[in-house]
PDB file of C-alpha atoms in Angstrom:
ATOM      1  CA  MET G  28     143.657 102.556  70.784  1.00 48.00           C
ATOM      2  CA  ALA G  29     143.162  98.809  70.332  1.00 52.00           C
ATOM      3  CA  ILE G  30     144.996  98.174  73.592  1.00 54.00           C
ATOM      4  CA  ILE G  31     142.853 100.616  75.608  1.00 50.00           C
ATOM      5  CA  MET G  32     139.454  99.483  74.233  1.00 48.00           C
ATOM      6  CA  PRO G  33     139.175  96.168  76.187  1.00 48.00           C
ATOM      7  CA  PHE G  34     139.760  98.019  79.472  1.00 47.00           C
ATOM      8  CA  VAL G  35     137.054 100.565  78.661  1.00 46.00           C
ATOM      9  CA  LEU G  36     134.532  97.842  77.854  1.00 46.00           C
ATOM     10  CA  ILE G  37     135.318  95.963  81.053  1.00 48.00           C
ATOM     11  CA  SER G  38     134.724  99.022  83.215  1.00 45.00           C
ATOM     12  CA  CYS G  39     131.350  99.825  81.617  1.00 49.00           C
ATOM     13  CA  GLY G  40     129.452  96.875  83.115  1.00 47.00           C
ATOM     14  CA  ASP G  41     126.726  97.168  85.742  1.00 47.00           C
ATOM     15  CA  ASP G  42     128.070  97.109  89.273  1.00 48.00           C
ATOM     16  CA  LYS G  43     125.749  94.652  91.032  1.00 54.00           C
ATOM     17  CA  ASP G  44     127.403  95.357  94.407  1.00 58.00           C
ATOM     18  CA  GLU G  45     126.414  99.034  94.393  1.00 66.00           C
ATOM     19  CA  PRO G  46     123.419  99.617  96.679  1.00 67.00           C
ATOM     20  CA  SER G  47     120.313 101.303  95.305  1.00 84.00           C
ATOM     21  CA  ALA G  48     119.176 104.689  96.601  1.00 93.00           C
ATOM     22  CA  LEU G  49     116.380 102.997  98.578  1.00 96.00           C
ATOM     23  CA  GLU G  50     118.848 100.547 100.112  1.00 96.00           C
ATOM     24  CA  GLN G  51     121.171 103.384 101.136  1.00 96.00           C
ATOM     25  CA  GLN G  52     118.251 105.145 102.834  1.00 97.00           C
ATOM     26  CA  LEU G  53     117.211 101.930 104.601  1.00 98.00           C
ATOM     27  CA  ILE G  54     120.570 101.371 106.323  1.00 97.00           C
ATOM     28  CA  GLY G  55     120.416 102.567 109.920  1.00 97.00           C
ATOM     29  CA  ASN G  56     118.111 102.404 112.943  1.00 98.00           C
ATOM     30  CA  TRP G  57     114.310 102.705 112.734  1.00 98.00           C
ATOM     31  CA  THR G  58     111.807 102.788 115.583  1.00 97.00           C
ATOM     32  CA  GLY G  59     108.048 103.058 115.986  1.00 95.00           C
ATOM     33  CA  ASN G  60     104.933 101.550 117.520  1.00 90.00           C
ATOM     34  CA  GLY G  61     104.252  97.852 117.156  1.00 84.00           C
ATOM     35  CA  ALA G  62     101.053  95.851 117.496  1.00 77.00           C
ATOM     36  CA  GLY G  63     100.575  96.587 121.202  1.00 71.00           C
ATOM     37  CA  SER G  64      97.470  98.057 122.803  1.00 75.00           C
ATOM     38  CA  ILE G  65      96.742 101.084 124.974  1.00 79.00           C
ATOM     39  CA  LEU G  66      97.335  98.980 128.092  1.00 78.00           C
ATOM     40  CA  ASN G  67     100.387  97.236 126.601  1.00 81.00           C
ATOM     41  CA  PRO G  68     102.113  99.703 124.269  1.00 84.00           C
ATOM     42  CA  GLU G  69     104.869  98.172 122.185  1.00 91.00           C
ATOM     43  CA  VAL G  70     107.890  99.945 120.711  1.00 94.00           C
ATOM     44  CA  ILE G  71     109.786  98.139 117.964  1.00 95.00           C
ATOM     45  CA  THR G  72     113.226  98.839 116.547  1.00 97.00           C
ATOM     46  CA  TYR G  73     114.838  97.582 113.347  1.00 97.00           C
ATOM     47  CA  THR G  74     118.538  98.015 112.627  1.00 98.00           C
ATOM     48  CA  PHE G  75     119.652  97.462 109.027  1.00 98.00           C
ATOM     49  CA  ASN G  76     123.428  97.146 108.580  1.00 98.00           C
ATOM     50  CA  ALA G  77     125.277  97.746 105.305  1.00 97.00           C
ATOM     51  CA  ASN G  78     126.490  94.112 105.289  1.00 98.00           C
ATOM     52  CA  HIS G  79     122.847  92.903 105.002  1.00 98.00           C
ATOM     53  CA  THR G  80     122.550  91.810 108.614  1.00 98.00           C
ATOM     54  CA  GLY G  81     120.255  93.395 111.151  1.00 98.00           C
ATOM     55  CA  HIS G  82     118.568  93.263 114.502  1.00 98.00           C
ATOM     56  CA  TYR G  83     114.905  93.478 115.519  1.00 97.00           C
ATOM     57  CA  SER G  84     113.847  94.260 119.076  1.00 97.00           C
ATOM     58  CA  TRP G  85     110.645  95.108 120.868  1.00 95.00           C
ATOM     59  CA  GLN G  86     109.711  96.484 124.249  1.00 94.00           C
ATOM     60  CA  LYS G  87     106.241  96.171 125.808  1.00 90.00           C
ATOM     61  CA  THR G  88     105.174  98.010 128.917  1.00 88.00           C
ATOM     62  CA  ASP G  89     102.189  96.978 131.002  1.00 85.00           C
ATOM     63  CA  VAL G  90     100.805 100.350 132.119  1.00 82.00           C
ATOM     64  CA  VAL G  91      98.954  98.763 135.034  1.00 86.00           C
ATOM     65  CA  THR G  92     101.855  96.825 136.590  1.00 89.00           C
ATOM     66  CA  HIS G  93     104.661  98.853 134.951  1.00 87.00           C
ATOM     67  CA  HIS G  94     106.286  95.565 133.971  1.00 90.00           C
ATOM     68  CA  VAL G  95     108.574  95.949 130.924  1.00 91.00           C
ATOM     69  CA  SER G  96     109.187  92.999 128.587  1.00 93.00           C
ATOM     70  CA  THR G  97     111.880  93.035 125.915  1.00 94.00           C
ATOM     71  CA  SER G  98     113.022  90.608 123.277  1.00 95.00           C
ATOM     72  CA  GLY G  99     114.638  90.534 119.857  1.00 97.00           C
ATOM     73  CA  TYR G 100     116.552  88.593 117.265  1.00 97.00           C
ATOM     74  CA  ASP G 101     119.187  88.965 114.560  1.00 98.00           C
ATOM     75  CA  PHE G 102     118.327  88.592 110.882  1.00 98.00           C
ATOM     76  CA  LYS G 103     119.658  88.785 107.338  1.00 98.00           C
ATOM     77  CA  TRP G 104     118.004  91.071 104.823  1.00 98.00           C
ATOM     78  CA  SER G 105     117.925  91.772 101.110  1.00 98.00           C
ATOM     79  CA  LEU G 106     116.143  94.326  98.971  1.00 97.00           C
ATOM     80  CA  LYS G 107     114.907  93.831  95.417  1.00 96.00           C
ATOM     81  CA  LYS G 108     113.272  96.960  94.033  1.00 94.00           C
ATOM     82  CA  ASN G 109     110.915  97.898  96.905  1.00 96.00           C
ATOM     83  CA  VAL G 110     110.487  94.400  98.396  1.00 96.00           C
ATOM     84  CA  LEU G 111     112.438  93.843 101.594  1.00 97.00           C
ATOM     85  CA  SER G 112     113.118  90.217 102.583  1.00 97.00           C
ATOM     86  CA  ILE G 113     113.982  89.509 106.220  1.00 97.00           C
ATOM     87  CA  THR G 114     115.264  86.002 106.995  1.00 98.00           C
ATOM     88  CA  VAL G 115     115.452  84.519 110.486  1.00 97.00           C
ATOM     89  CA  ASP G 116     116.481  80.873 110.952  1.00 95.00           C
ATOM     90  CA  GLY G 117     115.511  79.987 107.375  1.00 93.00           C
ATOM     91  CA  ASP G 118     112.079  81.642 107.575  1.00 95.00           C
ATOM     92  CA  THR G 119     111.649  84.654 105.273  1.00 95.00           C
ATOM     93  CA  LYS G 120     109.076  87.424 105.514  1.00 93.00           C
ATOM     94  CA  LYS G 121     108.636  89.938 102.738  1.00 95.00           C
ATOM     95  CA  TYR G 122     107.580  93.563 103.048  1.00 95.00           C
ATOM     96  CA  GLU G 123     106.772  96.212 100.470  1.00 96.00           C
ATOM     97  CA  ILE G 124     108.583  99.307 101.658  1.00 97.00           C
ATOM     98  CA  SER G 125     108.834 103.005 100.953  1.00 97.00           C
ATOM     99  CA  ILE G 126     110.829 105.740 102.641  1.00 97.00           C
ATOM    100  CA  GLU G 127     109.663 109.330 102.572  1.00 95.00           C
ATOM    101  CA  ASN G 128     110.610 112.251 104.824  1.00 94.00           C
ATOM    102  CA  GLY G 129     112.444 109.992 107.283  1.00 94.00           C
ATOM    103  CA  VAL G 130     109.515 107.567 107.614  1.00 96.00           C
ATOM    104  CA  LEU G 131     109.889 103.899 106.670  1.00 97.00           C
ATOM    105  CA  LYS G 132     106.594 102.280 105.721  1.00 96.00           C
ATOM    106  CA  MET G 133     106.618  98.479 105.757  1.00 95.00           C
ATOM    107  CA  LYS G 134     103.641  96.394 104.631  1.00 94.00           C
ATOM    108  CA  GLU G 135     103.949  92.629 104.968  1.00 92.00           C
ATOM    109  CA  VAL G 136     103.362  90.732 101.733  1.00 86.00           C
ATOM    110  CA  THR G 137     101.193  87.868 102.948  1.00 79.00           C
ATOM    111  CA  GLY G 138      98.537  87.355 100.313  1.00 71.00           C
ATOM    112  CA  GLY G 139      96.106  86.909 103.203  1.00 68.00           C
ATOM    113  CA  LEU G 140      93.269  88.957 104.577  1.00 69.00           C
ATOM    114  CA  ILE G 141      95.272  90.661 107.341  1.00 71.00           C
ATOM    115  CA  ASP G 142      97.628  93.476 106.372  1.00 74.00           C
ATOM    116  CA  ILE G 143     100.458  93.917 108.850  1.00 83.00           C
ATOM    117  CA  SER G 144     102.117  97.288 108.430  1.00 88.00           C
ATOM    118  CA  TYR G 145     104.467  99.534 110.313  1.00 90.00           C
ATOM    119  CA  GLU G 146     105.504 103.168 110.141  1.00 94.00           C
ATOM    120  CA  LEU G 147     108.949 103.670 111.626  1.00 96.00           C
ATOM    121  CA  ASN G 148     111.063 106.791 112.097  1.00 96.00           C
ATOM    122  CA  LYS G 149     114.792 106.936 111.493  1.00 96.00           C
ATOM    123  CA  VAL G 150     116.711 107.329 114.735  1.00 93.00           C
TER     124      VAL G 150
END
């Protein structure tokens, strides 16, 4: 019994590498409307990979000229409780998030007067 006890105690620790339920739900592709207008609708897409990397892209369409603009960038992400941190080139933005019925709600944590929020659907 004395020989087995140290192995039992070692295996009882918290596994910090295990993703939370919210993190497991977050992994994948999400798409929705961005900050475009009626004349320039914008569709945004976030991809969250299990290795804490991701990709953001957007597509704007000018309904008058039918010109389509696209752009995007890669990022690193982390999640602590319900606060998602997205880091691009050393600059980090934080979002309070929730996921319910396949809808990801992201609200930027700015501390300012303007609330930037998104509602994205899992693809």
